Amino acid sequence: MSKTLLTAACVAVFALFTTPVTAQIDANPQTCITDAAPDVNYFPDQITVTDAENFTVEYADNYKVVTVTDAFDSAGDFTYVLVQCGTSAPPQEDFPDGTQFIEIPVERTITLTTTVLPHLTAIDELDSIVGVDDFQFINTTAVTERIADGDIASVGSGANINVEVVISLEPDVVLTFGFDPSTDAHPVLVDASISTVLTAGWREATPPGRAEWMKFTALFYNREAEAEAAFADIADAYDEARQLAASIPEDERPVVLWNRFSPFTGEWVIPGQETYAARLITDAGGIVALGEEAPGNSQPFSLEVVFDQAFDADIWVVNAFGVNTQAELLGQDERFADFEAFTRGDVWNNNADVNENGGNNYFELGVTNPDIILRDLVALFHPELLPDHEFVFYKTLEP
């Protein structure tokens, strides 16, 4: 071997033994690290975001950079740096102003939105909950049992949230949502130096996109593996139901009237074809009544316009709080009796699973499990496809 080649070989061997190599652990840690070392990848289990559009995550060896977009109208981005407990946080100046640094895995959680509860069920972290906004509208049985045992406190909501109670509960994180900073709890809690995270799943336009926010929640617990597995099952079940309905020819699909006229706003909102509701209807083998008039986002119409163009819709889904009978629906507007779906008794509501206080599980379990909603709608639109189906969320209005 020449002297040049020998020198090159020695350099290569030296580099092999001196270049830092990132070590690997078997699974994301569920406790603090007591013997932190450099160049260790503490997150071998990582999520891949496939359907949600309003959050992203980037992994470093010992921290995750999570960004939430479109949390509410005119909102900027919100950045959260999730640092593995027992390791060093990255420099604060490397991140945008307002970035929150949160040690993970979190152990004590306050949630101001019930949609997080099925997430915590899926990743087996319900016991982390120490506070919720209000007891009344919760449907998750394991949570109501802990409330009854006095293990969970009520902290209120909005700008009037009880900050003193929140502080006394010593949460590692508060999970909430944003709507209007002037009335939301989020700015109040952040001003009190409480780690407070905005979720934006409710802004997703697709059912799987909203369900995938369970992966977002899992990031704070290092439960990526559990969330990936749970979401995969939900996505597969949703696609199975969608494929079942896809077999229905276009001319055999029912025209579906969605929602109802509100005398308070003077509007009948028809879901735009790119919205969450319209995707559910389409994926279940239905056609959105007046959908051609709302090609993108939802559009408001008067009752007169809706009646003129959609009075003969095959099915009417009212999505109305507290409406269980035809008489209660007519109590809102007697003109509803003129719709053909009403005369046939083909009017449905999404309140088949409501607790004693009116808390609707459609907006709790259903958001994380759109496959259940979709199977309900497939059975509603095409009963021949699911002849033995037992409805979970939908029921017809009683006479």
Tab-separated table of C-alpha atoms in Angstrom:
chain	number	residue	atom	x	y	z
A	1	MET	CA	0.000	0.000	0.000
A	2	SER	CA	1.319	3.450	-0.869
A	3	LYS	CA	2.093	5.973	1.843
A	4	THR	CA	-0.813	8.185	0.620
A	5	LEU	CA	-3.350	5.361	0.737
A	6	LEU	CA	-2.125	4.256	4.146
A	7	THR	CA	-2.519	7.765	5.511
A	8	ALA	CA	-6.051	8.017	4.100
A	9	ALA	CA	-7.014	4.681	5.650
A	10	CYS	CA	-5.704	5.772	9.069
A	11	VAL	CA	-7.679	9.003	8.866
A	12	ALA	CA	-10.881	7.090	8.007
A	13	VAL	CA	-10.402	4.704	10.945
A	14	PHE	CA	-9.684	7.613	13.304
A	15	ALA	CA	-12.855	9.408	12.130
A	16	LEU	CA	-14.931	6.283	12.690
A	17	PHE	CA	-13.991	6.195	16.363
A	18	THR	CA	-14.030	9.940	17.072
A	19	THR	CA	-17.160	11.192	15.241
A	20	PRO	CA	-20.095	11.476	17.694
A	21	VAL	CA	-22.767	8.850	17.029
A	22	THR	CA	-26.331	9.411	18.244
A	23	ALA	CA	-27.251	6.629	20.636
A	24	GLN	CA	-30.688	5.076	20.506
A	25	ILE	CA	-33.021	4.039	23.318
A	26	ASP	CA	-35.812	1.522	22.913
A	27	ALA	CA	-38.858	3.744	23.524
A	28	ASN	CA	-39.798	7.293	24.413
A	29	PRO	CA	-39.163	7.795	28.152
A	30	GLN	CA	-42.129	8.001	30.494
A	31	THR	CA	-40.166	9.647	33.320
A	32	CYS	CA	-37.346	12.161	33.752
A	33	ILE	CA	-33.862	11.207	32.608
A	34	THR	CA	-31.511	10.882	35.569
A	35	ASP	CA	-28.292	10.342	33.640
A	36	ALA	CA	-28.636	12.540	30.573
A	37	ALA	CA	-25.885	12.201	27.995
A	38	PRO	CA	-25.167	14.099	24.788
A	39	ASP	CA	-25.922	12.607	21.386
A	40	VAL	CA	-28.743	10.374	22.629
A	41	ASN	CA	-31.957	10.235	20.648
A	42	TYR	CA	-34.604	10.207	23.364
A	43	PHE	CA	-37.512	9.964	20.913
A	44	PRO	CA	-37.220	6.787	18.862
A	45	ASP	CA	-41.030	6.724	18.572
A	46	GLN	CA	-42.094	9.620	16.366
A	47	ILE	CA	-45.329	10.651	14.700
A	48	THR	CA	-45.924	11.331	11.031
A	49	VAL	CA	-48.634	13.894	10.303
A	50	THR	CA	-50.673	12.716	7.318
A	51	ASP	CA	-54.083	14.408	7.462
A	52	ALA	CA	-53.990	17.320	9.913
A	53	GLU	CA	-52.894	20.666	8.470
A	54	ASN	CA	-52.802	22.889	11.539
A	55	PHE	CA	-49.837	21.519	13.442
A	56	THR	CA	-46.309	20.352	12.720
A	57	VAL	CA	-43.542	18.807	14.801
A	58	GLU	CA	-39.786	18.681	14.346
A	59	TYR	CA	-37.685	16.349	16.471
A	60	ALA	CA	-34.253	16.988	17.941
A	61	ASP	CA	-32.452	14.467	20.142
A	62	ASN	CA	-33.962	15.711	23.414
A	63	TYR	CA	-36.702	18.150	22.448
A	64	LYS	CA	-39.563	18.625	19.997
A	65	VAL	CA	-40.566	21.864	18.287
A	66	VAL	CA	-44.344	21.912	17.862
A	67	THR	CA	-46.046	24.634	15.831
A	68	VAL	CA	-49.794	25.306	15.813
A	69	THR	CA	-51.231	27.291	12.937
A	70	ASP	CA	-54.733	28.661	12.278
A	71	ALA	CA	-55.785	28.354	15.924
A	72	PHE	CA	-58.439	31.025	15.348
A	73	ASP	CA	-59.210	33.765	12.829
A	74	SER	CA	-56.221	36.050	12.222
A	75	ALA	CA	-54.041	34.030	14.604
A	76	GLY	CA	-50.313	33.780	14.017
A	77	ASP	CA	-48.258	30.684	14.698
A	78	PHE	CA	-47.838	29.361	18.241
A	79	THR	CA	-44.596	27.525	19.020
A	80	TYR	CA	-43.996	25.070	21.841
A	81	VAL	CA	-40.631	23.506	22.646
A	82	LEU	CA	-41.178	20.231	24.470
A	83	VAL	CA	-38.010	19.354	26.371
A	84	GLN	CA	-37.362	15.890	27.713
A	85	CYS	CA	-37.301	16.183	31.497
A	86	GLY	CA	-33.783	15.768	32.887
A	87	THR	CA	-32.077	17.159	29.782
A	88	SER	CA	-31.007	20.675	28.836
A	89	ALA	CA	-33.327	22.987	26.923
A	90	PRO	CA	-32.080	24.604	23.710
A	91	PRO	CA	-31.304	28.361	23.757
A	92	GLN	CA	-34.467	30.448	24.008
A	93	GLU	CA	-33.134	32.997	21.516
A	94	ASP	CA	-33.251	30.321	18.803
A	95	PHE	CA	-37.055	30.451	18.771
A	96	PRO	CA	-39.740	33.081	18.072
A	97	ASP	CA	-40.853	35.494	20.777
A	98	GLY	CA	-43.634	33.979	22.855
A	99	THR	CA	-42.392	30.414	22.468
A	100	GLN	CA	-43.324	28.312	25.488
A	101	PHE	CA	-40.888	25.722	26.851
A	102	ILE	CA	-42.591	22.726	28.489
A	103	GLU	CA	-40.944	19.756	30.183
A	104	ILE	CA	-42.221	16.376	29.063
A	105	PRO	CA	-43.648	13.904	29.671
A	106	VAL	CA	-46.313	15.940	31.445
A	107	GLU	CA	-47.967	14.343	34.468
A	108	ARG	CA	-50.631	16.844	35.535
A	109	THR	CA	-53.025	18.205	32.904
A	110	ILE	CA	-55.945	20.611	32.846
A	111	THR	CA	-58.102	20.415	29.734
A	112	LEU	CA	-60.584	23.122	28.791
A	113	THR	CA	-61.924	21.143	25.844
A	114	THR	CA	-63.696	17.783	25.961
A	115	THR	CA	-62.314	16.754	22.563
A	116	VAL	CA	-58.983	15.978	24.278
A	117	LEU	CA	-60.564	13.337	26.528
A	118	PRO	CA	-60.766	10.603	23.857
A	119	HIS	CA	-57.137	11.387	22.983
A	120	LEU	CA	-56.092	10.718	26.556
A	121	THR	CA	-58.210	7.570	26.566
A	122	ALA	CA	-56.426	6.282	23.447
A	123	ILE	CA	-52.952	6.841	24.943
A	124	ASP	CA	-53.924	5.683	28.457
A	125	GLU	CA	-53.290	9.038	30.159
A	126	LEU	CA	-56.702	9.924	31.640
A	127	ASP	CA	-55.240	9.738	35.136
A	128	SER	CA	-53.132	12.802	34.333
A	129	ILE	CA	-56.213	15.048	34.366
A	130	VAL	CA	-56.433	17.237	37.471
A	131	GLY	CA	-58.852	19.862	36.163
A	132	VAL	CA	-61.472	20.559	33.505
A	133	ASP	CA	-63.456	23.632	32.572
A	134	ASP	CA	-66.897	22.322	33.540
A	135	PHE	CA	-68.221	18.997	34.791
A	136	GLN	CA	-71.632	19.115	33.118
A	137	PHE	CA	-70.905	18.287	29.512
A	138	ILE	CA	-68.357	15.475	29.896
A	139	ASN	CA	-69.318	12.043	28.568
A	140	THR	CA	-66.138	9.993	29.042
A	141	THR	CA	-67.102	7.592	31.827
A	142	ALA	CA	-63.637	7.233	33.342
A	143	VAL	CA	-63.476	11.020	33.732
A	144	THR	CA	-66.935	11.385	35.266
A	145	GLU	CA	-66.019	8.664	37.754
A	146	ARG	CA	-62.884	10.548	38.795
A	147	ILE	CA	-64.959	13.724	39.101
A	148	ALA	CA	-67.376	11.895	41.396
A	149	ASP	CA	-64.416	10.722	43.486
A	150	GLY	CA	-63.187	14.301	43.861
A	151	ASP	CA	-60.010	13.715	41.869
A	152	ILE	CA	-60.722	16.391	39.251
A	153	ALA	CA	-61.523	20.071	39.869
A	154	SER	CA	-63.592	22.530	37.837
A	155	VAL	CA	-61.621	25.652	36.882
A	156	GLY	CA	-64.110	27.572	34.733
A	157	SER	CA	-63.508	28.870	31.250
A	158	GLY	CA	-63.016	31.944	29.117
A	159	ALA	CA	-61.625	35.197	30.428
A	160	ASN	CA	-63.297	34.440	33.776
A	161	ILE	CA	-61.283	31.283	34.389
A	162	ASN	CA	-60.327	30.830	38.037
A	163	VAL	CA	-56.579	31.360	37.822
A	164	GLU	CA	-56.109	30.749	41.550
A	165	VAL	CA	-57.638	27.287	41.284
A	166	VAL	CA	-55.540	26.543	38.197
A	167	ILE	CA	-52.342	27.520	40.034
A	168	SER	CA	-53.321	25.436	43.072
A	169	LEU	CA	-53.629	22.341	40.873
A	170	GLU	CA	-50.008	22.750	39.728
A	171	PRO	CA	-50.614	21.637	36.128
A	172	ASP	CA	-47.712	20.851	33.840
A	173	VAL	CA	-49.865	22.008	30.940
A	174	VAL	CA	-53.319	23.425	30.227
A	175	LEU	CA	-54.832	22.296	26.904
A	176	THR	CA	-57.403	24.687	25.472
A	177	PHE	CA	-58.602	26.283	22.235
A	178	GLY	CA	-58.804	29.807	20.912
A	179	PHE	CA	-61.703	31.783	19.501
A	180	ASP	CA	-61.351	35.407	20.571
A	181	PRO	CA	-58.308	36.565	22.581
A	182	SER	CA	-60.446	39.177	24.338
A	183	THR	CA	-62.639	36.496	25.897
A	184	ASP	CA	-60.464	33.355	25.832
A	185	ALA	CA	-58.758	31.754	28.819
A	186	HIS	CA	-55.504	31.356	26.899
A	187	PRO	CA	-54.124	34.916	27.233
A	188	VAL	CA	-55.129	35.072	30.902
A	189	LEU	CA	-53.280	31.864	31.730
A	190	VAL	CA	-50.188	32.756	29.715
A	191	ASP	CA	-50.015	36.114	31.527
A	192	ALA	CA	-50.042	34.119	34.782
A	193	SER	CA	-46.986	32.142	33.553
A	194	ILE	CA	-48.967	28.910	33.241
A	195	SER	CA	-47.944	26.596	30.397
A	196	THR	CA	-50.998	26.838	28.148
A	197	VAL	CA	-51.305	25.198	24.753
A	198	LEU	CA	-53.774	26.014	21.999
A	199	THR	CA	-55.282	23.185	19.990
A	200	ALA	CA	-56.707	23.813	16.532
A	201	GLY	CA	-58.223	20.483	15.591
A	202	TRP	CA	-61.653	22.089	15.330
A	203	ARG	CA	-60.336	24.129	12.388
A	204	GLU	CA	-59.423	21.071	10.310
A	205	ALA	CA	-61.514	20.583	7.173
A	206	THR	CA	-61.465	16.772	7.096
A	207	PRO	CA	-62.711	14.199	9.605
A	208	PRO	CA	-59.400	12.261	9.638
A	209	GLY	CA	-57.594	15.594	10.024
A	210	ARG	CA	-59.477	16.359	13.232
A	211	ALA	CA	-58.983	12.842	14.540
A	212	GLU	CA	-55.231	13.046	13.942
A	213	TRP	CA	-54.931	15.694	16.648
A	214	MET	CA	-54.661	12.796	19.087
A	215	LYS	CA	-51.051	12.650	17.870
A	216	PHE	CA	-50.609	16.287	18.891
A	217	THR	CA	-51.832	15.534	22.403
A	218	ALA	CA	-49.594	12.466	22.579
A	219	LEU	CA	-46.491	14.611	21.971
A	220	PHE	CA	-46.767	16.022	25.492
A	221	TYR	CA	-46.759	12.536	27.028
A	222	ASN	CA	-44.142	10.876	24.807
A	223	ARG	CA	-46.940	8.540	23.727
A	224	GLU	CA	-46.349	8.761	19.993
A	225	ALA	CA	-46.382	4.986	19.484
A	226	GLU	CA	-49.803	4.618	21.098
A	227	ALA	CA	-51.272	7.514	19.149
A	228	GLU	CA	-49.923	6.261	15.823
A	229	ALA	CA	-51.497	2.848	16.404
A	230	ALA	CA	-54.854	4.255	17.550
A	231	PHE	CA	-55.091	6.706	14.653
A	232	ALA	CA	-54.190	4.023	12.126
A	233	ASP	CA	-57.130	1.905	13.316
A	234	ILE	CA	-59.499	4.889	13.093
A	235	ALA	CA	-58.243	5.928	9.648
A	236	ASP	CA	-58.611	2.360	8.340
A	237	ALA	CA	-62.153	2.067	9.724
A	238	TYR	CA	-63.091	5.437	8.230
A	239	ASP	CA	-61.721	4.474	4.833
A	240	GLU	CA	-63.537	1.137	4.955
A	241	ALA	CA	-66.872	2.903	5.499
A	242	ARG	CA	-66.035	5.475	2.805
A	243	GLN	CA	-65.199	2.766	0.298
A	244	LEU	CA	-68.481	1.030	1.102
A	245	ALA	CA	-70.439	4.178	0.265
A	246	ALA	CA	-68.308	4.866	-2.809
A	247	SER	CA	-69.983	1.895	-4.493
A	248	ILE	CA	-73.260	3.829	-4.720
A	249	PRO	CA	-73.874	5.382	-8.168
A	250	GLU	CA	-74.313	9.162	-8.266
A	251	ASP	CA	-77.968	8.956	-9.310
A	252	GLU	CA	-78.784	6.790	-6.264
A	253	ARG	CA	-77.309	9.156	-3.698
A	254	PRO	CA	-79.763	11.056	-1.496
A	255	VAL	CA	-79.829	14.843	-1.379
A	256	VAL	CA	-79.108	15.787	2.232
A	257	LEU	CA	-80.302	19.013	3.821
A	258	TRP	CA	-77.905	19.884	6.652
A	259	ASN	CA	-78.683	22.123	9.640
A	260	ARG	CA	-81.670	24.424	9.974
A	261	PHE	CA	-82.625	28.097	9.803
A	262	SER	CA	-81.753	30.146	12.897
A	263	PRO	CA	-84.186	32.964	13.715
A	264	PHE	CA	-81.470	34.503	15.914
A	265	THR	CA	-78.998	34.981	13.053
A	266	GLY	CA	-81.458	35.017	10.183
A	267	GLU	CA	-79.335	32.430	8.376
A	268	TRP	CA	-79.466	28.852	7.181
A	269	VAL	CA	-75.816	27.843	6.844
A	270	ILE	CA	-75.181	25.341	4.073
A	271	PRO	CA	-71.842	23.506	4.438
A	272	GLY	CA	-69.398	24.335	1.678
A	273	GLN	CA	-68.119	21.390	-0.320
A	274	GLU	CA	-64.644	21.731	1.195
A	275	THR	CA	-65.857	21.685	4.812
A	276	TYR	CA	-65.841	19.001	7.485
A	277	ALA	CA	-69.627	18.480	7.305
A	278	ALA	CA	-69.712	18.283	3.518
A	279	ARG	CA	-66.912	15.714	3.490
A	280	LEU	CA	-68.850	13.547	5.928
A	281	ILE	CA	-71.953	13.757	3.732
A	282	THR	CA	-70.031	13.027	0.542
A	283	ASP	CA	-67.960	10.231	2.085
A	284	ALA	CA	-71.202	8.630	3.336
A	285	GLY	CA	-72.664	8.586	-0.173
A	286	GLY	CA	-74.844	11.681	0.008
A	287	ILE	CA	-75.175	14.933	-1.927
A	288	VAL	CA	-75.158	18.263	-0.085
A	289	ALA	CA	-78.370	20.173	-0.745
A	290	LEU	CA	-77.429	23.545	-2.304
A	291	GLY	CA	-73.838	22.358	-2.298
A	292	GLU	CA	-73.285	23.770	-5.769
A	293	GLU	CA	-74.073	27.196	-4.290
A	294	ALA	CA	-71.298	26.761	-1.703
A	295	PRO	CA	-68.339	25.308	-3.631
A	296	GLY	CA	-65.745	26.238	-0.994
A	297	ASN	CA	-66.599	27.443	2.491
A	298	SER	CA	-70.028	27.345	4.106
A	299	GLN	CA	-72.543	29.924	2.903
A	300	PRO	CA	-75.559	31.534	4.610
A	301	PHE	CA	-78.950	31.471	2.922
A	302	SER	CA	-82.414	32.657	3.875
A	303	LEU	CA	-85.119	30.151	4.732
A	304	GLU	CA	-86.974	31.222	1.612
A	305	VAL	CA	-84.031	30.386	-0.659
A	306	VAL	CA	-83.456	27.025	1.018
A	307	PHE	CA	-87.129	26.135	0.803
A	308	ASP	CA	-87.319	27.194	-2.832
A	309	GLN	CA	-84.314	25.112	-3.863
A	310	ALA	CA	-84.189	22.260	-1.355
A	311	PHE	CA	-87.684	21.662	0.007
A	312	ASP	CA	-87.674	18.247	-1.662
A	313	ALA	CA	-84.367	17.045	-0.152
A	314	ASP	CA	-84.447	13.322	0.611
A	315	ILE	CA	-83.059	13.551	4.152
A	316	TRP	CA	-82.830	16.389	6.660
A	317	VAL	CA	-80.170	16.350	9.380
A	318	VAL	CA	-80.914	19.234	11.739
A	319	ASN	CA	-77.929	19.117	14.154
A	320	ALA	CA	-79.991	21.012	16.716
A	321	PHE	CA	-79.343	21.242	20.464
A	322	GLY	CA	-82.254	20.032	22.581
A	323	VAL	CA	-84.454	18.980	19.669
A	324	ASN	CA	-85.812	15.450	20.122
A	325	THR	CA	-89.291	15.677	18.589
A	326	GLN	CA	-90.920	17.036	15.483
A	327	ALA	CA	-92.989	19.340	17.681
A	328	GLU	CA	-89.839	20.836	19.213
A	329	LEU	CA	-88.467	21.480	15.733
A	330	LEU	CA	-91.694	23.132	14.602
A	331	GLY	CA	-91.540	25.240	17.747
A	332	GLN	CA	-88.527	26.933	16.175
A	333	ASP	CA	-90.339	27.649	12.937
A	334	GLU	CA	-93.682	26.249	11.787
A	335	ARG	CA	-92.629	26.507	8.133
A	336	PHE	CA	-90.367	23.510	8.633
A	337	ALA	CA	-93.462	21.340	8.261
A	338	ASP	CA	-93.476	22.123	4.536
A	339	PHE	CA	-90.216	20.328	3.847
A	340	GLU	CA	-90.814	16.950	2.221
A	341	ALA	CA	-88.335	15.184	4.515
A	342	PHE	CA	-90.381	16.421	7.473
A	343	THR	CA	-93.660	15.146	6.036
A	344	ARG	CA	-92.036	11.732	5.509
A	345	GLY	CA	-90.588	11.671	9.019
A	346	ASP	CA	-87.053	11.541	7.603
A	347	VAL	CA	-85.560	14.164	9.909
A	348	TRP	CA	-82.541	13.200	12.005
A	349	ASN	CA	-80.517	14.729	14.808
A	350	ASN	CA	-77.031	13.931	16.135
A	351	ASN	CA	-78.090	13.721	19.798
A	352	ALA	CA	-78.561	10.001	20.381
A	353	ASP	CA	-75.744	9.991	22.952
A	354	VAL	CA	-76.320	12.953	25.268
A	355	ASN	CA	-75.731	13.048	29.013
A	356	GLU	CA	-78.228	14.313	31.578
A	357	ASN	CA	-76.904	17.877	31.262
A	358	GLY	CA	-77.065	17.993	27.478
A	359	GLY	CA	-73.404	17.165	26.833
A	360	ASN	CA	-73.328	15.621	23.372
A	361	ASN	CA	-70.819	12.825	22.827
A	362	TYR	CA	-70.908	13.595	19.095
A	363	PHE	CA	-68.587	16.514	19.860
A	364	GLU	CA	-66.410	14.487	22.235
A	365	LEU	CA	-65.997	10.873	21.130
A	366	GLY	CA	-67.184	11.597	17.600
A	367	VAL	CA	-64.448	14.115	16.793
A	368	THR	CA	-61.723	11.565	17.533
A	369	ASN	CA	-63.696	8.680	16.012
A	370	PRO	CA	-65.195	10.000	12.762
A	371	ASP	CA	-65.412	6.414	11.569
A	372	ILE	CA	-68.334	5.952	13.985
A	373	ILE	CA	-70.058	9.072	12.655
A	374	LEU	CA	-69.473	7.964	9.084
A	375	ARG	CA	-70.932	4.501	9.648
A	376	ASP	CA	-73.992	6.153	11.185
A	377	LEU	CA	-74.401	8.330	8.106
A	378	VAL	CA	-73.827	5.462	5.680
A	379	ALA	CA	-76.544	3.482	7.466
A	380	LEU	CA	-78.789	6.563	7.432
A	381	PHE	CA	-78.300	7.310	3.721
A	382	HIS	CA	-78.026	3.701	2.505
A	383	PRO	CA	-79.515	1.300	5.063
A	384	GLU	CA	-79.063	-1.596	2.671
A	385	LEU	CA	-75.282	-1.288	3.037
A	386	LEU	CA	-75.349	-1.739	6.815
A	387	PRO	CA	-78.613	-3.595	7.546
A	388	ASP	CA	-77.680	-4.529	11.131
A	389	HIS	CA	-76.219	-1.169	12.116
A	390	GLU	CA	-76.975	0.226	15.566
A	391	PHE	CA	-76.850	4.006	15.531
A	392	VAL	CA	-74.480	5.685	17.967
A	393	PHE	CA	-74.959	9.410	17.399
A	394	TYR	CA	-77.977	9.836	15.111
A	395	LYS	CA	-81.667	9.256	15.665
A	396	THR	CA	-84.897	10.286	13.949
A	397	LEU	CA	-87.056	12.933	15.558
A	398	GLU	CA	-89.980	11.465	17.438
A	399	PRO	CA	-93.479	12.506	16.269
